[in-house]
GROMACS .gro file of C-alpha atoms in nm:
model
  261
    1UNK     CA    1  -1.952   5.455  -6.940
    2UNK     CA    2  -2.211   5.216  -6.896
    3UNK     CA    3  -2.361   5.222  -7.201
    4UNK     CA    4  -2.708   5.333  -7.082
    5UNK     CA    5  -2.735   5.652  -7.255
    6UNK     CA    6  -2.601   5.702  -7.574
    7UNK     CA    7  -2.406   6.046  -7.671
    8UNK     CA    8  -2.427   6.246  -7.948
    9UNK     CA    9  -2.178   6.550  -8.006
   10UNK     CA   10  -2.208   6.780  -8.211
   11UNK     CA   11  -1.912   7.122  -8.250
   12UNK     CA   12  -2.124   7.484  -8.324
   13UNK     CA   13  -2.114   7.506  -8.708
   14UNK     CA   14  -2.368   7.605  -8.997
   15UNK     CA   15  -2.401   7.233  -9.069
   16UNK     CA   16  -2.505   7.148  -8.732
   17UNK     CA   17  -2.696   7.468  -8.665
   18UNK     CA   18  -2.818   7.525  -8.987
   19UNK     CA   19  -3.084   7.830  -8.841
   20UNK     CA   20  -2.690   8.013  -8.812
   21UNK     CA   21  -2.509   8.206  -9.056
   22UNK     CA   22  -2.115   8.164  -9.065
   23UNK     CA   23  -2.068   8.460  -8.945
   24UNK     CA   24  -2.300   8.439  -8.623
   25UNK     CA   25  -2.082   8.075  -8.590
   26UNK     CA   26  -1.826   8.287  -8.568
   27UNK     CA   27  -1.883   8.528  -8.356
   28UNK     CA   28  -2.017   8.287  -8.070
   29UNK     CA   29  -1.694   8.149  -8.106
   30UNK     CA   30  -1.492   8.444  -8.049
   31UNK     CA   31  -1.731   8.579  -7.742
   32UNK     CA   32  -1.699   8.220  -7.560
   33UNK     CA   33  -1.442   8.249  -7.260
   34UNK     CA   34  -1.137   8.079  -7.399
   35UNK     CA   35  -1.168   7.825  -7.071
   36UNK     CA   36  -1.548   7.718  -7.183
   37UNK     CA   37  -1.489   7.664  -7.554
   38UNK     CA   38  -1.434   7.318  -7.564
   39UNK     CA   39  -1.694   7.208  -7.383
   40UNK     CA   40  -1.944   7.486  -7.506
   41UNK     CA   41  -1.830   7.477  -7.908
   42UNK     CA   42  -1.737   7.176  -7.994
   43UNK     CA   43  -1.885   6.960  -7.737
   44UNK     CA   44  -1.589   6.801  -7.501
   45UNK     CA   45  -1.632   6.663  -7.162
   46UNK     CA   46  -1.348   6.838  -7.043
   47UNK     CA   47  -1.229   7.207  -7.087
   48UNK     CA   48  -0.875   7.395  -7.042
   49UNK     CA   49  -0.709   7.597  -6.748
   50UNK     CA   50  -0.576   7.916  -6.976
   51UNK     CA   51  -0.334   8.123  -6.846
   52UNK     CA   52  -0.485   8.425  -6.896
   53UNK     CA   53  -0.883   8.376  -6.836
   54UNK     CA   54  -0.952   8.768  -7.029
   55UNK     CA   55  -0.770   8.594  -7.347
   56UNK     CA   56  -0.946   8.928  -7.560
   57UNK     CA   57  -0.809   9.190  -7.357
   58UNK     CA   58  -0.553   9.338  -7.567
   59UNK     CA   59  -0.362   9.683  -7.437
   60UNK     CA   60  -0.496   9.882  -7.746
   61UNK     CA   61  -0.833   9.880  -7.502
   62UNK     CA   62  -0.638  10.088  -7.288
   63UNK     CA   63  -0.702  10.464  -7.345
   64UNK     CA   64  -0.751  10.786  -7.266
   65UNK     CA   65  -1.093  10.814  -7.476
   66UNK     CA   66  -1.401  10.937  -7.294
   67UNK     CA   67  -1.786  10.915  -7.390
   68UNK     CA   68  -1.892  11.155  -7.620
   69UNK     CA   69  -2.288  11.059  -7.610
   70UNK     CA   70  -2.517  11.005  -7.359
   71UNK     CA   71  -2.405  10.764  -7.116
   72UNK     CA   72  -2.566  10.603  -6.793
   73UNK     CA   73  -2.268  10.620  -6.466
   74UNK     CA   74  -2.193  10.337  -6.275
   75UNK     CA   75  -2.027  10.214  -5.923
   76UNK     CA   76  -1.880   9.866  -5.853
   77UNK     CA   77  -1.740   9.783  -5.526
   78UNK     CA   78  -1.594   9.517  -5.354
   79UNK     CA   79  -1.582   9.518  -5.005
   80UNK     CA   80  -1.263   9.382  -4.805
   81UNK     CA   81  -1.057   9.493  -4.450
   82UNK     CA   82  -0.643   9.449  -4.651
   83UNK     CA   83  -0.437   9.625  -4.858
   84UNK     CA   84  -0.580   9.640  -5.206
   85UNK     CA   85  -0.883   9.451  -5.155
   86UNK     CA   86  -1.153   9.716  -5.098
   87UNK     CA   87  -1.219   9.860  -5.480
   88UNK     CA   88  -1.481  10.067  -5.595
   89UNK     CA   89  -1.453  10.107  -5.992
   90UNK     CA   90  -1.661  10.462  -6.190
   91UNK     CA   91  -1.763  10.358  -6.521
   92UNK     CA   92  -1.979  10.486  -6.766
   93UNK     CA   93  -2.236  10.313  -7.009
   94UNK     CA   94  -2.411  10.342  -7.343
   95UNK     CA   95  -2.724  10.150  -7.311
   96UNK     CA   96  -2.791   9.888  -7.631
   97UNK     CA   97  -3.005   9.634  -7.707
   98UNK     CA   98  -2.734   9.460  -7.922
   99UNK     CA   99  -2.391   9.623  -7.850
  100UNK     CA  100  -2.353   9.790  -7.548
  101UNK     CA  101  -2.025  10.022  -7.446
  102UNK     CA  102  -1.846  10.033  -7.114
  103UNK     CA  103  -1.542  10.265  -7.011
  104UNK     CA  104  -1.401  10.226  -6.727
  105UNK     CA  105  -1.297  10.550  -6.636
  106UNK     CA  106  -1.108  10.521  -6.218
  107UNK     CA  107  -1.024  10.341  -5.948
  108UNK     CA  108  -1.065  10.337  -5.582
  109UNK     CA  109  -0.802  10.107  -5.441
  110UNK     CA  110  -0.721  10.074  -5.063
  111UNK     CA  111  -0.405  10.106  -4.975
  112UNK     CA  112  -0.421  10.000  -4.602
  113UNK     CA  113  -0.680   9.864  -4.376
  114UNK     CA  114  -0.965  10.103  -4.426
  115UNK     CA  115  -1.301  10.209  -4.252
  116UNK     CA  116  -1.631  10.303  -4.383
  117UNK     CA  117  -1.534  10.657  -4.375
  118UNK     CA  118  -1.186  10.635  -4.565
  119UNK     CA  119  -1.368  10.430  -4.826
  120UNK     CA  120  -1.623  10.675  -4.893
  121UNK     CA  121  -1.368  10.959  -4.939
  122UNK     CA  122  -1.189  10.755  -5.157
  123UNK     CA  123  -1.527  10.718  -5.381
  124UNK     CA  124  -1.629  11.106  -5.366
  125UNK     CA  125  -1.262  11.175  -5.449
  126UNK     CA  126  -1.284  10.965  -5.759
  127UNK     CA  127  -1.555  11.068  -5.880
  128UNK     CA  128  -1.410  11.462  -5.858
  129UNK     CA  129  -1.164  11.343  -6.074
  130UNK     CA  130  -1.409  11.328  -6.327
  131UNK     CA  131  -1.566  11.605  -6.268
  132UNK     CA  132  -1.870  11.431  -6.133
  133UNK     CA  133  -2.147  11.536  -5.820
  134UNK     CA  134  -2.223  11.197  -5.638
  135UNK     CA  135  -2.568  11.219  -5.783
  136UNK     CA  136  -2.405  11.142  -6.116
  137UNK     CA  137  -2.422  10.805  -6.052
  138UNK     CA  138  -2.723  10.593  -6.177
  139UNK     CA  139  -2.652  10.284  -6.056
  140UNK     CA  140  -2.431  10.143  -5.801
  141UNK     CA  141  -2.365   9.745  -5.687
  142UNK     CA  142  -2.152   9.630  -5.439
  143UNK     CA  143  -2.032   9.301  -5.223
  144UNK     CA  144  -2.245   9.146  -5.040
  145UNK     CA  145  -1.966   8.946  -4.882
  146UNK     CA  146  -1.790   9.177  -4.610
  147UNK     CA  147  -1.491   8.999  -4.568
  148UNK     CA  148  -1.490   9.142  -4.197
  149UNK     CA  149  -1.594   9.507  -4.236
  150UNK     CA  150  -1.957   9.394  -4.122
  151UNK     CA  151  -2.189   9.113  -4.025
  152UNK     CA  152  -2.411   9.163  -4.354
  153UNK     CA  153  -2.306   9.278  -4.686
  154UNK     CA  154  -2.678   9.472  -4.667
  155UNK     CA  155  -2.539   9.672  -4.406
  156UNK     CA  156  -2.226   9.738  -4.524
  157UNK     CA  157  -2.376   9.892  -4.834
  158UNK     CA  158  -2.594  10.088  -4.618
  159UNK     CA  159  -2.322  10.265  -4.408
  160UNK     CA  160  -2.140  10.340  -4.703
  161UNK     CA  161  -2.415  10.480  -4.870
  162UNK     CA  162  -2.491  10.727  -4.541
  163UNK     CA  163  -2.120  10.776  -4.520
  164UNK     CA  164  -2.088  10.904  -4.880
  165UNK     CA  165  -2.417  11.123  -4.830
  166UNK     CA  166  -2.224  11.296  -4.530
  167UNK     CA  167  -1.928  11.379  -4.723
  168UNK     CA  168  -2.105  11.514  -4.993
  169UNK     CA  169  -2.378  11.701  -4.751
  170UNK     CA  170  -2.668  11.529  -4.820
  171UNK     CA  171  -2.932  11.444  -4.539
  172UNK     CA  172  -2.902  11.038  -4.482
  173UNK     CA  173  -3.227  11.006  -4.567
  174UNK     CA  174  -3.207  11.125  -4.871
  175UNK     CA  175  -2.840  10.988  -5.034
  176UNK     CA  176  -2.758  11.113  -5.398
  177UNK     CA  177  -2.728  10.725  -5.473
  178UNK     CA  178  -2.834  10.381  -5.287
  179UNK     CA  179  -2.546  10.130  -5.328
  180UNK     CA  180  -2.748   9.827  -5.382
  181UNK     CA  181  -2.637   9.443  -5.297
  182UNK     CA  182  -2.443   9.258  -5.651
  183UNK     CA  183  -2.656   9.057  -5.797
  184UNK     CA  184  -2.482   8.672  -5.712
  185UNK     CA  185  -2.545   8.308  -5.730
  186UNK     CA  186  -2.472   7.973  -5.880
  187UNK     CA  187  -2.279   8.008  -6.229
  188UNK     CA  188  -2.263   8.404  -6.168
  189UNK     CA  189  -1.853   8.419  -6.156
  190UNK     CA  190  -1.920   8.301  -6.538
  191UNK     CA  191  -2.146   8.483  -6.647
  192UNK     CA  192  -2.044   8.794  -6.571
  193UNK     CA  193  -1.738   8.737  -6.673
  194UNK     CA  194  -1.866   8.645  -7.020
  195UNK     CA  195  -2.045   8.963  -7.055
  196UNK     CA  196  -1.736   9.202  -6.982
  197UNK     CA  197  -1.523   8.959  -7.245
  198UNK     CA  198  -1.854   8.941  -7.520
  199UNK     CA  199  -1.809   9.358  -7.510
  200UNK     CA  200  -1.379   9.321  -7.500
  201UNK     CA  201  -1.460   9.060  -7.808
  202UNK     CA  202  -1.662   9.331  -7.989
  203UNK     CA  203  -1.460   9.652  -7.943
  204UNK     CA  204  -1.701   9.788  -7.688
  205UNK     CA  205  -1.473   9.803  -7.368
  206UNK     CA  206  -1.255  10.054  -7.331
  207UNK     CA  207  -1.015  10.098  -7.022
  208UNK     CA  208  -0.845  10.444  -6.852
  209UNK     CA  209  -0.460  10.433  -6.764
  210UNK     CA  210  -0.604  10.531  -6.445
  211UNK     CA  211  -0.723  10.222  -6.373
  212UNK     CA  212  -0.437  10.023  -6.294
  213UNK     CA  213  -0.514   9.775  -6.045
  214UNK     CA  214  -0.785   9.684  -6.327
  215UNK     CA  215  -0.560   9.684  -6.607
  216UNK     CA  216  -0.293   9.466  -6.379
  217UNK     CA  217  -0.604   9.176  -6.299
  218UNK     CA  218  -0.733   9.213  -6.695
  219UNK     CA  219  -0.371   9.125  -6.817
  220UNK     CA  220  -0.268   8.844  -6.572
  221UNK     CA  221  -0.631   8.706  -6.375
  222UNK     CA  222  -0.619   8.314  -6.446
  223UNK     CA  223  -0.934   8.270  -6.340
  224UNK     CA  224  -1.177   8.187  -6.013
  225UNK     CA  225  -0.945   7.994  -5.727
  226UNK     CA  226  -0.547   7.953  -5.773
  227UNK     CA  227  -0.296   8.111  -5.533
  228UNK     CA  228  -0.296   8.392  -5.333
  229UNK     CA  229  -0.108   8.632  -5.586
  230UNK     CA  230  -0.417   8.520  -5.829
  231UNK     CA  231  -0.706   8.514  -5.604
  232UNK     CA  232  -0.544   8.877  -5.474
  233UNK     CA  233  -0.589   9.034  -5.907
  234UNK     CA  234  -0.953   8.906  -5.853
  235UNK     CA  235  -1.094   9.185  -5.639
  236UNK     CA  236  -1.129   9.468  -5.927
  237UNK     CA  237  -1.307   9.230  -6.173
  238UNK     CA  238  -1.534   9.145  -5.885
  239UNK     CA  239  -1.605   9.532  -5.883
  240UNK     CA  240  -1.636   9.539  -6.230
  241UNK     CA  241  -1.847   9.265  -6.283
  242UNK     CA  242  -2.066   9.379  -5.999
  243UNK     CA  243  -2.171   9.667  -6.243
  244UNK     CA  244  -2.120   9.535  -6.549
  245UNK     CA  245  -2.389   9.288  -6.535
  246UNK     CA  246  -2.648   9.600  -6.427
  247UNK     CA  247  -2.529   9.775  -6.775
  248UNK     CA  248  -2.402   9.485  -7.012
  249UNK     CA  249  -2.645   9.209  -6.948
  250UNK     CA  250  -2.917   9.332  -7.225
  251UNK     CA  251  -3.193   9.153  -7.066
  252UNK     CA  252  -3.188   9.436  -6.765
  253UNK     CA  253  -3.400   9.709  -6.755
  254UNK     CA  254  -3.268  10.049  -6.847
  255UNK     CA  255  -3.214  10.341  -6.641
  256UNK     CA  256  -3.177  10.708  -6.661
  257UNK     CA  257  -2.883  10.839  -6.860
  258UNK     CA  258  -2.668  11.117  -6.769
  259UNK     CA  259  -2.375  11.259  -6.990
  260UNK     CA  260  -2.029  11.279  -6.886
  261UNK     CA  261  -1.842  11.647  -6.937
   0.00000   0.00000   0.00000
């Protein structure tokens, strides 16, 4: 406003990016969060409130289909004391270096205030569904805030990781899987959330009717902040961008890969 620095702006095209084919233009287009694209594509001060924040989710994602190749299994959980807000999603992954696949495949969803031990029979019970041993799972994140189960999201974790060894008769010191802390900071809410829409964007996310609560948030979430109806839809994609970024994000290491029967 002052003059002092002058600015230059330039929208993502060939012309301006001429290292770019159209059709990479293109596709950075249609992975960019409908909320960031005016200030990330075509260079505006100022970007837009959508109304839906998932503006690639389309109900054709939502299916029955199951892995048929070798797939890595995840956990993401999100830790709270109320109805609905303690969520612990089973996925499973194919590891790529350019296009990697998610399904989402159940859904742990409280449906009062719960304890550590409730929570973890709702996790082993989900993952009978599928037909899965808890030491199925390759990877598992989860909250590090508590929202008043526990002082420290750590410890949380930790009891709910000895809780789920119990129920499935494992020695504590020896759990079929460690539940370790999400991954969070600055700019994460975004970022995350850009990696679950890049894989809706390419046909690489794929959604079980079982998964409701998820299906409900993916269809209506407006984004971080709002109301309470909105900030309520935003405790599944917290789960499932606790995991996704261990399995989408293709600048993680890989891990072991089991199959899914």
């Amino acid at each position: 406003e002052d003059g002092v620095i002058s600015e230059t702006h330039y929208s993502l095209s060939t012309k301006a990016c001429r290292w770019m084919s159209q059709d990479q233009v293109e596709e950075a287009i249609a992975v960019c969060l409908s909320s960031q694209r005016p200030q990330v594509i075509y260079g505006d001060w100022d970007g837009v409130t959508p109304d839906r924040y998932f503006a690639a989710f389309d109900d054709d994602m939502v299916t029955e289909e199951l892995p048929d190749r070798e797939v890595s299994i995840g956990l993401g959980i999100d830790h709270g004391e109320d109805v609905g807000r303690e969520v612990a999603l089973l996925c499973a992954f194919e590891r790529h270096p350019k296009r990697p696949r998610v399904w989402f495949l159940d859904e742990y969803v409280s449906q009062g205030k719960t304890g550590i031990e409730a929570d973890a029979l709702g996790i082993v019970d989900m993952l009978d569904r599928a037909g899965l041993g808890p030491e199925a799972v390759d990877e598992a994140r989860g909250d590090t805030n508590t929202a008043g189960k526990s002082a420290a999201g750590y410890a949380i974790n930790s009891l709910l990781t000895d809780a789920v060894a119990a129920l499935s008769g494992y020695p504590e010191h020896s759990p079929p899987f460690r539940i370790r802390p999400a991954k969070k900071g600055p700019g994460s809410v975004v970022y995350t959330s850009r990696l679950l829409h890049a894989a809706m964007v390419k046909g690489d996310f794929v959604v079980h009717p079982r998964c409701a609560h998820l299906i409900e948030s993916l269809r209506h979430w407006r984004g971080p902040g709002g109301d309470q109806a909105n900030r309520d839809l935003s405790h599944a994609l917290d789960a499932a961008r606790y995991i996704g970024r261990s399995f989408l994000d293709t600048r993680s290491a890989g891990v072991q890969s089991l199959r899914v029967r």
